[in-house]
PDB file of C-alpha atoms in Angstrom:
ATOM      1  CA  MET A  12      16.551  -6.414  18.831  1.00 72.00           C
ATOM      2  CA  GLU A  13      15.230  -3.171  17.014  1.00 85.00           C
ATOM      3  CA  LYS A  14      11.937  -3.099  16.163  1.00 95.00           C
ATOM      4  CA  THR A  15      10.814  -2.101  12.537  1.00 98.00           C
ATOM      5  CA  VAL A  16       7.369  -1.944  11.093  1.00 99.00           C
ATOM      6  CA  ILE A  17       6.873  -0.753   7.505  1.00 99.00           C
ATOM      7  CA  PHE A  18       3.401  -0.173   6.319  1.00 99.00           C
ATOM      8  CA  ASP A  19       2.104  -0.498   2.805  1.00 97.00           C
ATOM      9  CA  TRP A  20       0.142   2.878   1.900  1.00 97.00           C
ATOM     10  CA  ASP A  21      -3.081   2.631  -0.240  1.00 93.00           C
ATOM     11  CA  GLY A  22      -5.281  -0.007   1.627  1.00 93.00           C
ATOM     12  CA  THR A  23      -2.879  -0.727   4.573  1.00 97.00           C
ATOM     13  CA  VAL A  24      -2.677   2.913   6.107  1.00 98.00           C
ATOM     14  CA  ALA A  25      -5.077   5.011   3.989  1.00 96.00           C
ATOM     15  CA  ASP A  26      -8.669   3.230   3.122  1.00 93.00           C
ATOM     16  CA  THR A  27      -8.122   4.618  -0.768  1.00 90.00           C
ATOM     17  CA  GLU A  28      -7.917   1.357  -2.416  1.00 86.00           C
ATOM     18  CA  THR A  29     -12.040   1.354  -2.726  1.00 89.00           C
ATOM     19  CA  LEU A  30     -11.931   5.230  -3.720  1.00 90.00           C
ATOM     20  CA  ILE A  31      -9.385   4.467  -6.624  1.00 90.00           C
ATOM     21  CA  LEU A  32     -11.504   1.825  -7.789  1.00 89.00           C
ATOM     22  CA  GLN A  33     -14.471   3.891  -7.725  1.00 90.00           C
ATOM     23  CA  SER A  34     -13.010   6.180  -9.626  1.00 93.00           C
ATOM     24  CA  TRP A  35     -11.765   4.166 -12.179  1.00 93.00           C
ATOM     25  CA  ILE A  36     -15.328   2.580 -12.609  1.00 92.00           C
ATOM     26  CA  GLU A  37     -16.700   5.948 -13.072  1.00 93.00           C
ATOM     27  CA  VAL A  38     -14.353   6.442 -15.765  1.00 92.00           C
ATOM     28  CA  GLY A  39     -15.168   3.006 -17.360  1.00 92.00           C
ATOM     29  CA  GLU A  40     -18.880   3.431 -17.562  1.00 92.00           C
ATOM     30  CA  LYS A  41     -18.303   7.062 -18.863  1.00 92.00           C
ATOM     31  CA  GLN A  42     -15.881   6.139 -21.401  1.00 92.00           C
ATOM     32  CA  GLY A  43     -17.415   2.906 -22.712  1.00 92.00           C
ATOM     33  CA  LEU A  44     -14.505   0.629 -21.655  1.00 91.00           C
ATOM     34  CA  GLY A  45     -17.215  -1.718 -19.529  1.00 88.00           C
ATOM     35  CA  ASP A  46     -16.697  -2.638 -15.979  1.00 88.00           C
ATOM     36  CA  LEU A  47     -13.095  -2.312 -14.945  1.00 91.00           C
ATOM     37  CA  ARG A  48     -13.183  -3.813 -11.509  1.00 90.00           C
ATOM     38  CA  ASP A  49     -11.230  -7.273 -12.351  1.00 90.00           C
ATOM     39  CA  LEU A  50      -8.756  -5.177 -14.099  1.00 92.00           C
ATOM     40  CA  CYS A  51      -8.082  -2.591 -11.401  1.00 91.00           C
ATOM     41  CA  TYR A  52      -7.692  -5.686  -9.206  1.00 88.00           C
ATOM     42  CA  ARG A  53      -4.767  -6.714 -10.890  1.00 88.00           C
ATOM     43  CA  CYS A  54      -3.079  -3.301 -10.491  1.00 87.00           C
ATOM     44  CA  ILE A  55      -3.406  -3.262  -6.692  1.00 83.00           C
ATOM     45  CA  GLY A  56       0.018  -2.732  -5.325  1.00 76.00           C
ATOM     46  CA  THR A  57       1.748  -1.761  -8.823  1.00 80.00           C
ATOM     47  CA  THR A  58       3.409   1.373 -10.119  1.00 79.00           C
ATOM     48  CA  ASN A  59       1.386   3.434 -12.351  1.00 86.00           C
ATOM     49  CA  LEU A  60       3.988   2.335 -15.205  1.00 87.00           C
ATOM     50  CA  ALA A  61       2.712  -1.255 -14.422  1.00 86.00           C
ATOM     51  CA  THR A  62      -0.761  -0.308 -14.450  1.00 91.00           C
ATOM     52  CA  ARG A  63      -0.565   1.205 -17.563  1.00 93.00           C
ATOM     53  CA  LYS A  64       0.922  -1.953 -18.983  1.00 94.00           C
ATOM     54  CA  ILE A  65      -2.150  -3.840 -17.731  1.00 93.00           C
ATOM     55  CA  PHE A  66      -4.277  -1.434 -19.477  1.00 95.00           C
ATOM     56  CA  CYS A  67      -2.371  -1.486 -22.596  1.00 95.00           C
ATOM     57  CA  ASP A  68      -2.361  -5.234 -22.561  1.00 95.00           C
ATOM     58  CA  LYS A  69      -6.248  -5.260 -22.517  1.00 93.00           C
ATOM     59  CA  TYR A  70      -7.040  -2.688 -24.605  1.00 94.00           C
ATOM     60  CA  GLY A  71      -4.201  -2.493 -27.303  1.00 94.00           C
ATOM     61  CA  ALA A  72      -1.092  -0.503 -27.577  1.00 94.00           C
ATOM     62  CA  ASP A  73      -2.684   2.512 -28.888  1.00 94.00           C
ATOM     63  CA  PHE A  74      -4.968   2.647 -25.672  1.00 94.00           C
ATOM     64  CA  PRO A  75      -5.011   6.468 -24.211  1.00 95.00           C
ATOM     65  CA  TYR A  76      -4.025   5.341 -20.762  1.00 95.00           C
ATOM     66  CA  ASP A  77      -2.866   8.612 -19.762  1.00 94.00           C
ATOM     67  CA  GLU A  78      -5.833  10.514 -20.354  1.00 95.00           C
ATOM     68  CA  TYR A  79      -8.095   8.102 -18.630  1.00 93.00           C
ATOM     69  CA  ASN A  80      -5.859   7.899 -15.919  1.00 94.00           C
ATOM     70  CA  LYS A  81      -5.881  11.878 -15.673  1.00 95.00           C
ATOM     71  CA  GLU A  82      -9.668  11.901 -15.513  1.00 95.00           C
ATOM     72  CA  MET A  83      -9.357   9.103 -12.703  1.00 94.00           C
ATOM     73  CA  LEU A  84      -7.393  11.206 -10.692  1.00 92.00           C
ATOM     74  CA  ILE A  85      -9.714  14.191 -10.944  1.00 94.00           C
ATOM     75  CA  ASN A  86     -12.436  11.842  -9.758  1.00 93.00           C
ATOM     76  CA  PHE A  87     -10.052  10.636  -6.924  1.00 91.00           C
ATOM     77  CA  ASN A  88      -9.091  13.566  -5.753  1.00 91.00           C
ATOM     78  CA  ASN A  89     -12.348  15.483  -5.542  1.00 93.00           C
ATOM     79  CA  LYS A  90     -13.444  12.585  -3.609  1.00 90.00           C
ATOM     80  CA  LEU A  91     -10.414  13.372  -1.157  1.00 88.00           C
ATOM     81  CA  ASN A  92     -10.742  17.007  -1.126  1.00 88.00           C
ATOM     82  CA  LYS A  93     -14.492  16.593  -0.212  1.00 90.00           C
ATOM     83  CA  ASP A  94     -13.765  14.307   2.599  1.00 88.00           C
ATOM     84  CA  GLY A  95     -10.514  14.070   3.243  1.00 91.00           C
ATOM     85  CA  ILE A  96      -7.893  11.081   3.778  1.00 93.00           C
ATOM     86  CA  PRO A  97      -9.783   8.122   5.143  1.00 94.00           C
ATOM     87  CA  LEU A  98      -7.452   6.178   7.256  1.00 97.00           C
ATOM     88  CA  LYS A  99      -8.007   2.309   8.141  1.00 97.00           C
ATOM     89  CA  LYS A 100      -9.618   1.295  11.266  1.00 97.00           C
ATOM     90  CA  GLY A 101      -7.264   1.048  14.171  1.00 98.00           C
ATOM     91  CA  LEU A 102      -4.758   2.823  12.336  1.00 98.00           C
ATOM     92  CA  LEU A 103      -4.037   5.911  14.870  1.00 98.00           C
ATOM     93  CA  GLU A 104      -3.951   3.380  17.883  1.00 98.00           C
ATOM     94  CA  LEU A 105      -1.554   0.990  16.192  1.00 99.00           C
ATOM     95  CA  LEU A 106       0.827   4.076  15.220  1.00 99.00           C
ATOM     96  CA  GLN A 107       0.586   5.553  18.852  1.00 98.00           C
ATOM     97  CA  PHE A 108       1.462   2.069  20.219  1.00 98.00           C
ATOM     98  CA  LEU A 109       4.479   1.534  18.007  1.00 98.00           C
ATOM     99  CA  LYS A 110       5.683   4.815  18.823  1.00 98.00           C
ATOM    100  CA  GLU A 111       5.308   4.475  22.551  1.00 96.00           C
ATOM    101  CA  ASN A 112       7.623   1.202  21.977  1.00 96.00           C
ATOM    102  CA  ASN A 113       9.930   3.004  20.310  1.00 96.00           C
ATOM    103  CA  CYS A 114       9.640   1.124  16.966  1.00 97.00           C
ATOM    104  CA  ASN A 115      10.988   2.387  13.626  1.00 98.00           C
ATOM    105  CA  ILE A 116       7.997   3.353  11.438  1.00 99.00           C
ATOM    106  CA  ALA A 117       8.260   3.660   7.856  1.00 99.00           C
ATOM    107  CA  VAL A 118       6.050   3.682   4.617  1.00 99.00           C
ATOM    108  CA  ALA A 119       7.079   1.704   1.323  1.00 98.00           C
ATOM    109  CA  SER A 120       4.573   2.246  -1.389  1.00 96.00           C
ATOM    110  CA  SER A 121       4.195   1.992  -5.290  1.00 91.00           C
ATOM    111  CA  THR A 122       2.529   5.598  -5.158  1.00 92.00           C
ATOM    112  CA  LYS A 123       5.130   8.368  -5.942  1.00 92.00           C
ATOM    113  CA  ILE A 124       6.613   9.987  -2.883  1.00 97.00           C
ATOM    114  CA  GLU A 125       5.265  13.203  -3.464  1.00 96.00           C
ATOM    115  CA  ILE A 126       1.727  12.128  -3.465  1.00 93.00           C
ATOM    116  CA  LEU A 127       2.693   9.940  -0.215  1.00 96.00           C
ATOM    117  CA  GLU A 128       4.069  13.133   1.475  1.00 98.00           C
ATOM    118  CA  ASP A 129       1.232  15.387   0.771  1.00 95.00           C
ATOM    119  CA  GLU A 130      -1.494  12.499   1.799  1.00 94.00           C
ATOM    120  CA  ALA A 131       0.454  11.596   4.952  1.00 97.00           C
ATOM    121  CA  ASN A 132       0.507  15.584   5.929  1.00 96.00           C
ATOM    122  CA  MET A 133      -3.059  16.034   4.796  1.00 93.00           C
ATOM    123  CA  ALA A 134      -4.286  13.126   7.337  1.00 95.00           C
ATOM    124  CA  GLY A 135      -2.346  14.772  10.101  1.00 97.00           C
ATOM    125  CA  ILE A 136      -0.005  11.331  10.361  1.00 98.00           C
ATOM    126  CA  ARG A 137       3.220  12.418   8.700  1.00 98.00           C
ATOM    127  CA  ASP A 138       5.225  12.590  12.122  1.00 98.00           C
ATOM    128  CA  TYR A 139       5.012   9.280  12.753  1.00 99.00           C
ATOM    129  CA  PHE A 140       7.135   8.047   9.893  1.00 99.00           C
ATOM    130  CA  GLN A 141      10.745   8.176  10.160  1.00 98.00           C
ATOM    131  CA  VAL A 142      10.999   7.443   6.476  1.00 98.00           C
ATOM    132  CA  ILE A 143       8.714   7.413   3.575  1.00 99.00           C
ATOM    133  CA  ALA A 144       9.592   5.652   0.393  1.00 98.00           C
ATOM    134  CA  GLY A 145       7.959   5.820  -2.879  1.00 97.00           C
ATOM    135  CA  GLY A 146       7.818   3.986  -5.623  1.00 93.00           C
ATOM    136  CA  ASP A 147       9.378   6.447  -8.012  1.00 94.00           C
ATOM    137  CA  MET A 148      12.577   6.250  -5.628  1.00 96.00           C
ATOM    138  CA  VAL A 149      13.050   2.439  -7.145  1.00 95.00           C
ATOM    139  CA  GLN A 150      13.576   0.876 -10.890  1.00 92.00           C
ATOM    140  CA  LYS A 151      11.539  -2.174 -10.095  1.00 92.00           C
ATOM    141  CA  SER A 152       7.871  -2.182  -8.392  1.00 88.00           C
ATOM    142  CA  LYS A 153       6.151  -4.808  -6.446  1.00 90.00           C
ATOM    143  CA  PRO A 154       6.156  -7.665  -6.557  1.00 92.00           C
ATOM    144  CA  GLU A 155       9.753  -7.054  -6.725  1.00 95.00           C
ATOM    145  CA  PRO A 156      11.334  -6.536  -3.247  1.00 97.00           C
ATOM    146  CA  ASP A 157      13.262  -2.941  -3.988  1.00 97.00           C
ATOM    147  CA  ILE A 158      10.912  -0.412  -2.303  1.00 97.00           C
ATOM    148  CA  PHE A 159      11.007  -2.391   1.082  1.00 98.00           C
ATOM    149  CA  LEU A 160      14.837  -2.594   0.604  1.00 98.00           C
ATOM    150  CA  LYS A 161      14.629   0.824  -0.309  1.00 98.00           C
ATOM    151  CA  ALA A 162      13.179   1.524   3.130  1.00 98.00           C
ATOM    152  CA  CYS A 163      15.418  -0.635   5.053  1.00 98.00           C
ATOM    153  CA  GLU A 164      18.627   1.420   3.503  1.00 98.00           C
ATOM    154  CA  MET A 165      17.131   4.724   4.574  1.00 98.00           C
ATOM    155  CA  LEU A 166      16.243   3.367   8.046  1.00 98.00           C
ATOM    156  CA  GLN A 167      19.853   1.650   8.358  1.00 97.00           C
ATOM    157  CA  VAL A 168      18.320  -1.762   9.353  1.00 97.00           C
ATOM    158  CA  SER A 169      18.039  -5.016   8.381  1.00 97.00           C
ATOM    159  CA  ALA A 170      15.558  -7.000   6.330  1.00 97.00           C
ATOM    160  CA  GLY A 171      15.085  -9.864   8.039  1.00 96.00           C
ATOM    161  CA  ASP A 172      13.998  -7.890  10.997  1.00 95.00           C
ATOM    162  CA  CYS A 173      11.212  -5.716   9.720  1.00 98.00           C
ATOM    163  CA  TYR A 174       7.596  -6.286   9.768  1.00 99.00           C
ATOM    164  CA  VAL A 175       5.807  -5.619   6.848  1.00 99.00           C
ATOM    165  CA  LEU A 176       1.838  -4.891   6.509  1.00 99.00           C
ATOM    166  CA  GLU A 177       0.160  -4.968   3.553  1.00 97.00           C
ATOM    167  CA  ASP A 178      -3.024  -5.632   1.745  1.00 95.00           C
ATOM    168  CA  SER A 179      -2.057  -7.164  -1.685  1.00 92.00           C
ATOM    169  CA  LEU A 180      -0.446 -10.135  -3.137  1.00 91.00           C
ATOM    170  CA  ASN A 181       2.111  -7.849  -5.088  1.00 91.00           C
ATOM    171  CA  GLY A 182       3.051  -6.444  -1.873  1.00 94.00           C
ATOM    172  CA  MET A 183       2.948  -9.575   0.286  1.00 96.00           C
ATOM    173  CA  ARG A 184       5.374 -11.124  -2.433  1.00 96.00           C
ATOM    174  CA  ALA A 185       7.779  -8.296  -2.558  1.00 97.00           C
ATOM    175  CA  ALA A 186       8.046  -8.431   1.413  1.00 98.00           C
ATOM    176  CA  HIS A 187       8.674 -11.996   1.229  1.00 98.00           C
ATOM    177  CA  ARG A 188      11.079 -12.130  -1.497  1.00 98.00           C
ATOM    178  CA  ALA A 189      13.020  -9.291   0.984  1.00 98.00           C
ATOM    179  CA  GLY A 190      13.132 -11.462   3.594  1.00 98.00           C
ATOM    180  CA  MET A 191      10.901  -9.603   5.740  1.00 98.00           C
ATOM    181  CA  LYS A 192       8.173 -10.641   7.928  1.00 98.00           C
ATOM    182  CA  PRO A 193       4.758 -10.379   6.042  1.00 98.00           C
ATOM    183  CA  ILE A 194       1.788  -9.564   7.540  1.00 98.00           C
ATOM    184  CA  MET A 195      -1.652  -9.506   5.678  1.00 98.00           C
ATOM    185  CA  VAL A 196      -4.321  -7.142   6.290  1.00 98.00           C
ATOM    186  CA  PRO A 197      -6.657  -7.871   3.395  1.00 95.00           C
ATOM    187  CA  ASP A 198      -8.591  -4.790   1.927  1.00 92.00           C
ATOM    188  CA  LEU A 199     -10.172  -5.176  -1.558  1.00 87.00           C
ATOM    189  CA  ILE A 200      -8.587  -8.712  -2.116  1.00 87.00           C
ATOM    190  CA  LYS A 201      -9.309 -11.949  -0.143  1.00 90.00           C
ATOM    191  CA  PRO A 202      -5.805 -13.961   0.811  1.00 94.00           C
ATOM    192  CA  ASN A 203      -5.303 -16.561  -2.043  1.00 94.00           C
ATOM    193  CA  ASP A 204      -3.324 -19.806  -1.316  1.00 96.00           C
ATOM    194  CA  GLU A 205       0.078 -18.132  -2.009  1.00 96.00           C
ATOM    195  CA  MET A 206      -0.936 -15.299   0.358  1.00 95.00           C
ATOM    196  CA  ILE A 207      -1.714 -17.713   3.311  1.00 96.00           C
ATOM    197  CA  LYS A 208       1.833 -19.559   2.436  1.00 97.00           C
ATOM    198  CA  ILE A 209       4.019 -16.947   2.530  1.00 98.00           C
ATOM    199  CA  SER A 210       2.535 -14.813   5.393  1.00 98.00           C
ATOM    200  CA  LEU A 211       3.735 -14.491   8.910  1.00 98.00           C
ATOM    201  CA  LYS A 212       0.149 -13.832   9.988  1.00 98.00           C
ATOM    202  CA  ILE A 213      -3.398 -12.655   8.397  1.00 98.00           C
ATOM    203  CA  PHE A 214      -5.637 -10.270  10.269  1.00 98.00           C
ATOM    204  CA  PRO A 215      -8.879  -8.619   9.634  1.00 97.00           C
ATOM    205  CA  SER A 216      -7.603  -5.301  10.765  1.00 98.00           C
ATOM    206  CA  LEU A 217      -4.935  -3.050  12.187  1.00 99.00           C
ATOM    207  CA  ILE A 218      -6.614  -3.534  15.814  1.00 98.00           C
ATOM    208  CA  GLN A 219      -5.550  -7.086  15.711  1.00 99.00           C
ATOM    209  CA  VAL A 220      -2.128  -6.337  14.568  1.00 99.00           C
ATOM    210  CA  ARG A 221      -1.545  -4.195  17.511  1.00 98.00           C
ATOM    211  CA  GLU A 222      -3.000  -6.625  19.682  1.00 98.00           C
ATOM    212  CA  TYR A 223      -0.395  -9.472  17.808  1.00 98.00           C
ATOM    213  CA  PHE A 224       2.378  -6.995  18.635  1.00 98.00           C
ATOM    214  CA  GLN A 225       1.442  -6.460  22.397  1.00 96.00           C
ATOM    215  CA  GLU A 226       1.191 -10.069  23.206  1.00 95.00           C
ATOM    216  CA  ALA A 227       4.814 -10.769  21.122  1.00 92.00           C
ATOM    217  CA  TRP A 228       6.539  -7.854  22.571  1.00 91.00           C
ATOM    218  CA  SER A 229       5.489  -8.299  26.244  1.00 86.00           C
ATOM    219  CA  VAL A 230       7.287 -11.685  26.340  1.00 66.00           C
TER     220      VAL A 230
END
């Protein structure tokens, strides 16, 4: 059976969720919006359009989301330009292991494809991925399964044969609804009862994910 592993990006491949959260908190403090931490947690794993709706539901339909989001992105990009793309612990070793075992490797993220391509190239890991599917390539974002099914379509593989590595509830729901094998590697959000129920496995880091695949595929 062909082996396929699909990665989420922010919080799973790139250690960027914390930077995004910090950038939004800075905007919230500057603009008098209060602590945006809990609101941002609800946005993890969603598209920019879904995030806009979450903010407007909180602050009203006339909330200038695009203006504040632009300010957040300036903060975020300044952090990336200063320190580069931070990668999750154990990622490079896992990618190399998957490559050596002839796995299909893909990214399926709510982030726009242009940003994913730029960040993958900036981090020096683009060549590991046969396919990168971005949130602007589908109509419905996570928790709907569309982005994962798009990656399967691009790889020409069956959803049921794919492992998915995710850090968010929305991502886990999407992978589960796609009929895939969701593995959670928590980042900012601790697994709740639903995540535990729908996950194949939960591991503290990508190091344990590699060890799991090593053991499972050696049989």
